[in-house]
Amino acid sequence: MLLRWNLSVRGVKIWNLEKRDGGNPLCTRIFPAIPGSEPTVVSCLTVHENLNFMAIGFTDGSVTLNKGDITRDRHSKTQILHKGNYPVTGLAFRQAGKTTHLFVVTTENVQSYIVSGKDCPRVELDTHGCGLRCSALSDPSQDLQFIVAGDECVYLYQPDERGPCFAFEGHKLIVHWFRGYLVIVSRDRKVSPKSEFTSGDPQSSDKQILNIYDLCNKFIAYSAVFEDIVDVLAEWGSLYVLTRDGRVHALQEKDTQTKLEMLFKKNLFEMAINLAKSQHLDSDGLAHIFMQYGDHLYSKGNHDGAVQQYIRTIGKLEPSYVIRKFLDAQRIHNLTAYLQTLHRQSLANADHTTLLLNCYTKLKDSLKLEEFIKTKSESEVHFDVETAIKVLRQAGYYSQALYLAEDHAHHEWYLKIQLEDIKNYQEALRYIGKLPFEQAESNMKRYGKILMHHIPEQMTQLLKGLCTNYQPSPEGQHDREAPVCRANSEEFIPIFANNPRELKAFLEHMSAVQPNSPQGIYDTLLELRLQNWAHEKDPQVKQKLHAEAISLLKSGRFCDVFDKALVLCQMHDFQDGVLYLYEQGKLYQQIMHYHMQHEQYRQVIAVCECHGEQEPSLWEQALSYFARKEEDCKEYVAAVLKHIENKNLMPPLLVVQTLAHNSTATLSVIRDYLVQKLQKQSQQIAQDELRVRRYREETTRIRQEILELKTSPKIFQKTKCSICNSALELPSVHFLCGHSFHQHCFESYSESDADCPTCLPENRKVMDMIRAQEQKRDLHDQFQHQLKCSNDSFSVIADYFGRGVFNKLTLLTDPPMVRLTGSLESGLQRDLLVHSRRGT
C-alpha cells in the first residue's frame, strides 16, 4: 500500500495512492494533528515502516504518538508522548526485535522513548540538539543509530546511550542517510545563517557544501559546492540534489572496482581494504588488494608490514611469489613469520616445511623450533613430519627429530637416528621391544646385525621372545588378548654371523621351547655343534659335545634332509654320526666300505650278520674283501663261507674262483664247504631223478589214455547223475571224462554246453596256466633275476622251460622231424583236455 500524508492546520490526511476516487487518490483517513486547544505549528513527522506508529512533533515542544493501524480510525489511538519548551526538530522510529524506540530531538536536547510498551519510559540522551532536517536514522551497517548533526560535531545515539561522534565543522542545514553514507549539507562558519527558529531569515542565495561521508571506512566519498540547496532526495538508487534555481543534480555511486582503482592510484590501500570489506568483496578480490598493498610496502622498504599483508593472501596467492622476495638472509625473520602462518593454515608442502625448519636452525631459535614440532594432537600438525625429521637430522637437532619420529610413529627414522647418529643401541633395542609384532620383526631384520655386534646378550633375549610368544613391552600399546605372534626363527640366523656363542644359545632355546621349529634351526645347530666338537681340545668337553651331536642326530629331525646332515658329518669327520646316518638311510654298502677302509674285520662280519638278510650281497663283498687280504684271515673267511653255504648265496665254483686270488688261502679253508656242498648236490640229484621217473610214468599213462579215447569206443555205464546223485534217466548228457548228468541238472548247473560242469574248474585252471605261460615267454629279465637269486637254479630253468620260454629257440642243425616232434610235445597239455569234451 502506498500512502501519502498531508499536514495542515486542521489535521492529518492519509491517502492510498493505489486506490482511486474519481480519478484522484483515495483519502483513507483525516484526523486532527494539533494536541489540545492551543494553536501550534507542526515541525516534523515520522511513521513506522509497518504503519502501526506515527509521531508528530510541534514547535511548542510537544510530540503526539498514534498507535495502531494509522490508516483506520478504529484501530488507532493518539496520545501526547512528550511536552517541552523547545521546538521538536527531528523524530525517528527504531525497531530492535519486538521493541520499538522513538528518538526525539529538539533544539536543546535528545531523548528516546520505548513506545512498544504501555508506559513509554523516557531516556535523556544528551543536552544539546540540532536544527530542522539535521537528524536521521542510520541503516544496520551503523547499528540503526540516531544521527544528530550539530555545528561542532555529528553525534550518534543508541536508544539508551550516546555513541561515537565525528568532528564535521560547518553549520549543518540538511542531514540524510543513503546506502551506508552520511549526507550533510552545510554552510561555512564564516557565513552566519539564521535558523528558522531564530529571528530573521537566511540569506536568499549562498554557497553551500554537500559532503558525503563513509563513516565505516572513515573517508569522504564526495564533496561539492552548490548554490541554495533546497533538499536532497534518494530515489531509484541515486541521490538527487534540488537547488533553488530549479535544477536537479543526480549523484550516482561508482562501482566498487572503480572506487578501488581510485584508491590504488592514491596508495590508500588501508582505505581500499576497508571499502572492499564493507562492500562484501569476495576473498579473491581481497587477496589481490593485500598483494598490491604488500608489494607497495615492500617497494618502500617496509618488509615487516609487507609480510603481514602477504600473510593475509595465504590460500589465494602462490607462496613461492612471497618466498622469493624474502630469501635474503637479512629478511629471514619475515620469511619465518610467513612460513609459520602457512603451516598453521595447513597449506604448506614438504618444501615449505624444509625451508621453515632451516630458518629456525639458522636463527638458532630453539624455543620456536620446539613450539613448532611439539604439537599435541594429530589435528594440529601443520607440516609433513617425515620432511621435518630429515631436516632436523641433517641440522644436528637429534633430540627434536627423535621426538617427532616417536610421537608420530616413524619407527624407521627413530631407529636410524639412534643407531647411525647418536649410537644409543640400548635405547634403540628398547624401542623395538615396544613396537607391534610386524614392525618389530621388520626392524629386527633390518638392524639386527648392528645391534648383535654391540649388545649381543640383550639382542639375543629379544629375539628369543620375538620367535616364541612376542608381547610388546609395557611401554608399548598392545592388546593382551591378541593372538600369539611368533617370527620365523630361521630368518634371523644370519644375524649371528660373528656371534657363535649367542647363536648356540638361541638355537638351543628354540629347539627346546618350540620343537616344531623350521628345519634350518636344527641344521644350523648340528653344524655349530660339529664345529665345536672338531675344534675342541679338552677330551672331557669333546666327549660331551660328541654326545650332544649324536643326540641331535637321533632326534629324528633329519629324516627329510638326510643328505645334508650326512655332508655335515663328513665335512667335520664325525665318523659316529656318519655311521649312524648310513644305518638310518639303509646304506649298508657304505657301512661295509667304511669298516673295510679301516680294516675292522670284526665289524665287517658284524655288519654282514646284522644287515645280510636285507642285502645278501654283503656276504659276497665280505668274501671278496677277505680274499684280497694277504694276511691270515682264515677265521673270517670260514665265518663268511658258513653263512654263504647256509643261505646258498654263491655257486661253489664262484667261491673257489674268488678265494683263488688269496695266496694265503689253502684248500683246507674251503674243504668242509666243498664237501658239504657236494653232498647236498648229490642228494638233490637223487631227488630230481626220482621226480623225473614219476613224471615219465604219469606222462605214459596220460598218452595211453589219450590214444584209447582216439581209437577205442567209450562206454558210458554210470547209473547216477554226477550232480544230484539220483538214478540216471533219459534224456541224459554224457561226457568223455566219464561224468553223466540229467539233462535238466546239466542245463541248471552248466556254464557252457560243451564243458563238463564237474571238470570245468580244474580245466579252467589248466587253461589259465597255459595262457600265463604264453604271456611270460618273453620275460627274459625276470628269468635272469630269478635264476641268479634262487637257491635251486635247476628248478627255475625247469619252470621256465615248462612255460615255453625256450620253444622259440630253433637249432638249424636239427632235422625237420625233430622240430615237429617238439611241436607235438608242446601241444600235449592241450590234448589232455580232449577227454573232457561233450560226447553224443
Coordinates of N, CA and C in Angstrom, one line a residue, residues 548-689:
E548 N 76.2 -84.6 22.5 CA 75.2 -83.6 22.1 C 74.9 -83.8 20.6
A549 N 75.9 -83.9 19.8 CA 75.8 -84.1 18.4 C 75.0 -85.3 18.0
I550 N 75.4 -86.5 18.7 CA 74.7 -87.7 18.4 C 73.2 -87.6 18.9
S551 N 73.0 -87.0 20.0 CA 71.6 -86.8 20.5 C 70.8 -86.0 19.5
L552 N 71.4 -85.0 18.9 CA 70.6 -84.2 17.9 C 70.3 -85.0 16.7
L553 N 71.3 -85.8 16.3 CA 71.1 -86.7 15.1 C 70.0 -87.7 15.3
K554 N 69.9 -88.2 16.6 CA 68.9 -89.2 16.9 C 67.5 -88.6 17.2
S555 N 67.4 -87.3 17.1 CA 66.2 -86.6 17.5 C 65.1 -86.8 16.4
G556 N 65.5 -87.3 15.3 CA 64.5 -87.5 14.2 C 64.2 -86.3 13.4
R557 N 65.0 -85.2 13.5 CA 64.7 -84.0 12.7 C 65.4 -84.0 11.4
F558 N 66.2 -85.1 11.0 CA 66.9 -85.0 9.8 C 66.5 -86.1 8.8
C559 N 65.3 -86.6 9.0 CA 64.8 -87.6 8.0 C 64.6 -87.1 6.6
D560 N 64.1 -85.8 6.6 CA 63.9 -85.2 5.2 C 65.1 -84.6 4.7
V561 N 66.1 -84.3 5.5 CA 67.3 -83.7 5.0 C 68.5 -84.6 5.3
F562 N 68.3 -85.9 5.0 CA 69.4 -86.9 5.3 C 70.7 -86.5 4.6
D563 N 70.7 -86.2 3.4 CA 71.9 -85.9 2.6 C 72.7 -84.7 3.2
K564 N 71.9 -83.7 3.7 CA 72.6 -82.5 4.2 C 73.3 -82.9 5.6
A565 N 72.6 -83.6 6.4 CA 73.2 -84.0 7.7 C 74.4 -84.9 7.4
L566 N 74.3 -85.8 6.4 CA 75.5 -86.6 6.1 C 76.7 -85.8 5.6
V567 N 76.4 -84.8 4.8 CA 77.5 -84.0 4.3 C 78.2 -83.2 5.5
L568 N 77.4 -82.7 6.4 CA 77.9 -82.0 7.5 C 78.8 -82.9 8.4
C569 N 78.4 -84.1 8.6 CA 79.2 -85.1 9.4 C 80.5 -85.4 8.7
Q570 N 80.4 -85.6 7.4 CA 81.6 -86.0 6.6 C 82.6 -84.8 6.5
M571 N 82.0 -83.6 6.4 CA 82.9 -82.4 6.4 C 83.7 -82.3 7.7
H572 N 83.1 -82.6 8.8 CA 83.8 -82.5 10.1 C 84.4 -83.8 10.6
D573 N 84.4 -84.8 9.7 CA 85.0 -86.1 10.1 C 84.4 -86.7 11.3
F574 N 83.1 -86.6 11.4 CA 82.3 -87.1 12.6 C 81.8 -88.5 12.2
Q575 N 82.7 -89.5 12.5 CA 82.5 -90.9 11.9 C 81.3 -91.5 12.6
D576 N 81.1 -91.4 13.9 CA 80.0 -92.0 14.5 C 78.7 -91.5 13.9
G577 N 78.7 -90.2 13.6 CA 77.4 -89.6 13.0 C 77.3 -90.1 11.6
V578 N 78.4 -90.3 10.9 CA 78.3 -90.8 9.5 C 77.7 -92.2 9.5
L579 N 78.3 -93.1 10.4 CA 77.8 -94.5 10.5 C 76.3 -94.5 10.9
Y580 N 75.9 -93.7 11.8 CA 74.5 -93.7 12.3 C 73.6 -93.3 11.1
L581 N 74.0 -92.3 10.3 CA 73.2 -91.8 9.2 C 73.2 -92.9 8.1
Y582 N 74.3 -93.6 7.9 CA 74.3 -94.7 6.9 C 73.3 -95.8 7.3
E583 N 73.3 -96.1 8.6 CA 72.4 -97.1 9.1 C 70.9 -96.6 9.0
Q584 N 70.7 -95.4 9.3 CA 69.3 -94.9 9.2 C 68.9 -94.8 7.7
G585 N 69.8 -94.5 6.8 CA 69.5 -94.4 5.4 C 69.6 -95.8 4.7
K586 N 69.8 -96.9 5.5 CA 69.9 -98.2 4.9 C 71.0 -98.3 3.9
L587 N 72.1 -97.5 4.1 CA 73.2 -97.6 3.2 C 74.3 -98.6 3.7
Y588 N 73.9 -99.8 3.7 CA 74.7 -100.9 4.3 C 76.1 -101.1 3.5
Q589 N 76.0 -100.8 2.2 CA 77.3 -100.9 1.4 C 78.3 -99.9 1.9
Q590 N 77.8 -98.7 2.2 CA 78.7 -97.7 2.7 C 79.3 -98.0 4.1
I591 N 78.4 -98.6 4.9 CA 78.9 -99.0 6.3 C 80.0 -100.1 6.1
M592 N 79.8 -101.0 5.2 CA 80.7 -102.1 4.9 C 82.0 -101.5 4.4
H593 N 82.0 -100.6 3.5 CA 83.2 -100.0 2.9 C 83.9 -99.2 4.0
Y594 N 83.2 -98.5 4.9 CA 83.9 -97.8 5.9 C 84.7 -98.7 6.8
H595 N 84.2 -99.8 7.2 CA 84.9 -100.8 8.1 C 86.0 -101.4 7.3
M596 N 85.8 -101.6 6.0 CA 86.9 -102.2 5.2 C 88.0 -101.3 5.0
Q597 N 87.7 -100.0 4.8 CA 88.8 -99.0 4.7 C 89.7 -98.9 6.0
H598 N 89.0 -99.1 7.1 CA 89.7 -99.0 8.4 C 90.1 -100.4 8.9
E599 N 90.0 -101.4 8.0 CA 90.4 -102.8 8.3 C 89.9 -103.3 9.6
Q600 N 88.6 -103.1 9.8 CA 87.9 -103.5 11.0 C 87.2 -104.8 10.7
Y601 N 87.9 -106.0 10.8 CA 87.4 -107.2 10.3 C 86.2 -107.7 11.1
R602 N 86.2 -107.5 12.4 CA 85.1 -108.0 13.2 C 83.8 -107.2 12.9
Q603 N 84.1 -105.8 12.7 CA 82.9 -105.0 12.3 C 82.3 -105.4 11.0
V604 N 83.2 -105.8 10.0 CA 82.7 -106.2 8.7 C 81.8 -107.4 8.9
I605 N 82.3 -108.4 9.7 CA 81.4 -109.6 9.9 C 80.1 -109.2 10.6
A606 N 80.2 -108.3 11.6 CA 79.0 -107.8 12.3 C 78.0 -107.1 11.4
V607 N 78.5 -106.3 10.5 CA 77.6 -105.7 9.5 C 76.9 -106.7 8.7
C608 N 77.6 -107.7 8.2 CA 77.0 -108.8 7.4 C 76.0 -109.5 8.2
E609 N 76.3 -109.8 9.4 CA 75.3 -110.6 10.3 C 74.1 -109.7 10.6
C610 N 74.3 -108.4 10.7 CA 73.2 -107.5 11.1 C 72.3 -107.2 9.9
H611 N 72.9 -107.0 8.8 CA 72.1 -106.5 7.6 C 72.2 -107.4 6.4
G612 N 72.7 -108.6 6.6 CA 72.8 -109.5 5.5 C 71.4 -110.0 5.0
E613 N 70.5 -110.1 5.9 CA 69.1 -110.5 5.5 C 68.5 -109.5 4.5
Q614 N 68.7 -108.2 4.8 CA 68.2 -107.2 3.9 C 69.0 -107.0 2.6
E615 N 70.3 -107.3 2.7 CA 71.2 -107.2 1.5 C 72.2 -108.3 1.5
P616 N 71.8 -109.4 0.9 CA 72.7 -110.6 0.9 C 74.0 -110.4 0.2
S617 N 74.1 -109.5 -0.7 CA 75.4 -109.2 -1.4 C 76.5 -108.8 -0.5
L618 N 76.1 -108.4 0.8 CA 77.2 -108.0 1.7 C 78.1 -109.2 2.0
W619 N 77.6 -110.5 2.0 CA 78.5 -111.6 2.3 C 79.4 -111.8 1.1
E620 N 78.9 -111.6 -0.1 CA 79.8 -111.8 -1.2 C 80.9 -110.8 -1.2
Q621 N 80.6 -109.5 -0.9 CA 81.6 -108.5 -0.8 C 82.6 -108.8 0.3
A622 N 82.1 -109.3 1.4 CA 83.0 -109.7 2.5 C 84.0 -110.8 2.1
L623 N 83.4 -111.8 1.4 CA 84.3 -112.8 0.9 C 85.4 -112.3 -0.1
S624 N 85.0 -111.4 -1.0 CA 85.9 -110.8 -1.9 C 87.0 -110.0 -1.1
Y625 N 86.5 -109.3 -0.1 CA 87.4 -108.4 0.7 C 88.5 -109.3 1.4
F626 N 88.0 -110.3 2.1 CA 89.0 -111.2 2.8 C 89.9 -111.9 1.8
A627 N 89.3 -112.2 0.6 CA 90.1 -113.0 -0.4 C 91.3 -112.1 -0.9
R628 N 91.1 -110.8 -0.9 CA 92.2 -109.9 -1.4 C 93.3 -109.6 -0.3
K629 N 93.0 -110.0 0.9 CA 93.9 -109.7 2.0 C 95.0 -110.8 2.0
E630 N 96.2 -110.4 2.1 CA 97.4 -111.3 2.1 C 97.6 -111.9 3.5
E631 N 97.1 -111.2 4.5 CA 97.3 -111.7 5.8 C 96.4 -112.9 6.1
D632 N 96.6 -113.5 7.2 CA 95.8 -114.7 7.5 C 94.5 -114.3 8.0
C633 N 93.4 -114.6 7.2 CA 92.1 -114.3 7.6 C 91.2 -115.5 7.6
K634 N 91.8 -116.7 7.9 CA 91.0 -117.9 7.8 C 89.8 -117.9 8.6
E635 N 89.9 -117.4 9.8 CA 88.8 -117.3 10.8 C 87.6 -116.6 10.1
Y636 N 87.9 -115.4 9.5 CA 86.8 -114.6 9.0 C 86.3 -115.2 7.7
V637 N 87.2 -115.8 6.9 CA 86.7 -116.5 5.6 C 85.8 -117.7 6.0
A638 N 86.2 -118.4 7.0 CA 85.3 -119.6 7.4 C 83.9 -119.1 7.8
A639 N 83.9 -118.0 8.6 CA 82.6 -117.5 9.0 C 81.7 -117.0 7.8
V640 N 82.4 -116.4 6.8 CA 81.6 -116.0 5.7 C 81.1 -117.2 4.9
L641 N 82.1 -118.2 4.7 CA 81.7 -119.3 3.9 C 80.5 -120.1 4.5
K642 N 80.5 -120.2 5.8 CA 79.4 -120.9 6.5 C 78.1 -120.2 6.3
H643 N 78.1 -118.9 6.3 CA 76.8 -118.2 6.0 C 76.4 -118.3 4.6
I644 N 77.4 -118.3 3.7 CA 77.1 -118.4 2.2 C 76.5 -119.8 2.0
E645 N 77.1 -120.8 2.6 CA 76.6 -122.2 2.5 C 75.1 -122.3 3.0
N646 N 74.9 -121.7 4.2 CA 73.6 -121.8 4.8 C 72.5 -121.1 3.9
K647 N 72.9 -120.0 3.3 CA 71.9 -119.2 2.6 C 72.0 -119.5 1.1
N648 N 73.0 -120.4 0.7 CA 73.2 -120.7 -0.7 C 73.3 -119.4 -1.6
L649 N 74.2 -118.5 -1.2 CA 74.3 -117.2 -1.8 C 75.2 -117.2 -3.0
M650 N 76.1 -118.2 -3.2 CA 77.1 -118.2 -4.3 C 77.3 -119.6 -4.8
P651 N 77.4 -119.8 -6.1 CA 77.8 -121.1 -6.6 C 79.2 -121.5 -6.1
P652 N 79.4 -122.8 -5.9 CA 80.8 -123.2 -5.4 C 81.9 -122.8 -6.3
L653 N 81.7 -122.9 -7.6 CA 82.8 -122.6 -8.5 C 83.2 -121.1 -8.3
L654 N 82.2 -120.2 -8.1 CA 82.5 -118.8 -7.9 C 83.2 -118.6 -6.6
V655 N 82.9 -119.4 -5.6 CA 83.6 -119.3 -4.3 C 85.0 -119.6 -4.5
V656 N 85.3 -120.7 -5.2 CA 86.7 -121.2 -5.5 C 87.4 -120.1 -6.2
Q657 N 86.8 -119.6 -7.3 CA 87.5 -118.5 -8.1 C 87.8 -117.3 -7.3
T658 N 86.9 -116.9 -6.4 CA 87.1 -115.8 -5.5 C 88.3 -115.9 -4.6
L659 N 88.4 -117.1 -3.9 CA 89.4 -117.4 -3.0 C 90.8 -117.7 -3.7
A660 N 90.7 -117.9 -4.9 CA 92.0 -118.2 -5.7 C 92.9 -117.0 -5.7
H661 N 92.4 -115.8 -5.5 CA 93.2 -114.6 -5.5 C 94.0 -114.5 -4.2
N662 N 93.7 -115.2 -3.2 CA 94.4 -115.1 -1.9 C 95.5 -116.1 -1.9
S663 N 96.7 -115.6 -1.7 CA 97.9 -116.5 -1.7 C 98.0 -117.3 -0.4
T664 N 97.3 -116.8 0.6 CA 97.4 -117.5 1.9 C 96.3 -118.5 2.1
A665 N 95.3 -118.4 1.3 CA 94.2 -119.4 1.4 C 94.5 -120.7 0.8
T666 N 94.4 -121.8 1.6 CA 94.7 -123.2 1.2 C 93.4 -123.9 1.0
L667 N 93.5 -125.1 0.5 CA 92.3 -126.0 0.2 C 91.6 -126.3 1.5
S668 N 92.4 -126.4 2.6 CA 91.7 -126.7 3.9 C 90.7 -125.7 4.3
V669 N 90.8 -124.5 3.8 CA 89.9 -123.4 4.2 C 88.5 -123.7 3.7
I670 N 88.5 -124.3 2.4 CA 87.2 -124.5 1.8 C 86.8 -126.0 1.7
R671 N 87.7 -126.8 2.3 CA 87.4 -128.3 2.2 C 86.0 -128.6 2.7
D672 N 85.8 -128.3 3.9 CA 84.5 -128.6 4.6 C 83.3 -128.0 3.7
Y673 N 83.6 -126.8 3.2 CA 82.5 -126.1 2.4 C 82.2 -126.9 1.2
L674 N 83.3 -127.4 0.5 CA 83.1 -128.1 -0.7 C 82.4 -129.5 -0.5
V675 N 82.9 -130.2 0.6 CA 82.3 -131.5 0.9 C 80.8 -131.4 1.1
Q676 N 80.4 -130.4 2.0 CA 79.0 -130.3 2.3 C 78.2 -129.9 1.1
K677 N 78.8 -129.1 0.2 CA 78.1 -128.6 -1.0 C 77.9 -129.8 -1.9
L678 N 78.9 -130.7 -2.1 CA 78.8 -131.8 -3.0 C 77.8 -132.8 -2.4
Q679 N 77.8 -133.0 -1.1 CA 76.8 -133.9 -0.5 C 75.4 -133.4 -0.8
K680 N 75.1 -132.2 -0.6 CA 73.8 -131.6 -0.9 C 73.4 -131.8 -2.3
Q681 N 74.3 -131.6 -3.2 CA 74.0 -131.6 -4.6 C 73.7 -133.1 -5.0
S682 N 74.5 -134.1 -4.4 CA 74.2 -135.5 -4.7 C 72.8 -135.8 -4.2
Q683 N 72.4 -135.4 -3.0 CA 71.0 -135.6 -2.6 C 70.0 -135.0 -3.5
Q684 N 70.3 -133.8 -4.0 CA 69.4 -133.1 -4.8 C 69.2 -133.8 -6.2
I685 N 70.3 -134.4 -6.7 CA 70.3 -135.1 -7.9 C 69.4 -136.4 -7.8
A686 N 69.6 -137.1 -6.7 CA 68.7 -138.3 -6.4 C 67.3 -137.9 -6.4
Q687 N 66.9 -136.9 -5.7 CA 65.5 -136.4 -5.6 C 65.0 -136.0 -7.0
D688 N 65.8 -135.4 -7.8 CA 65.4 -135.0 -9.1 C 65.2 -136.2 -10.0
E689 N 66.0 -137.2 -9.9 CA 65.9 -138.4 -10.8 C 64.6 -139.1 -10.4

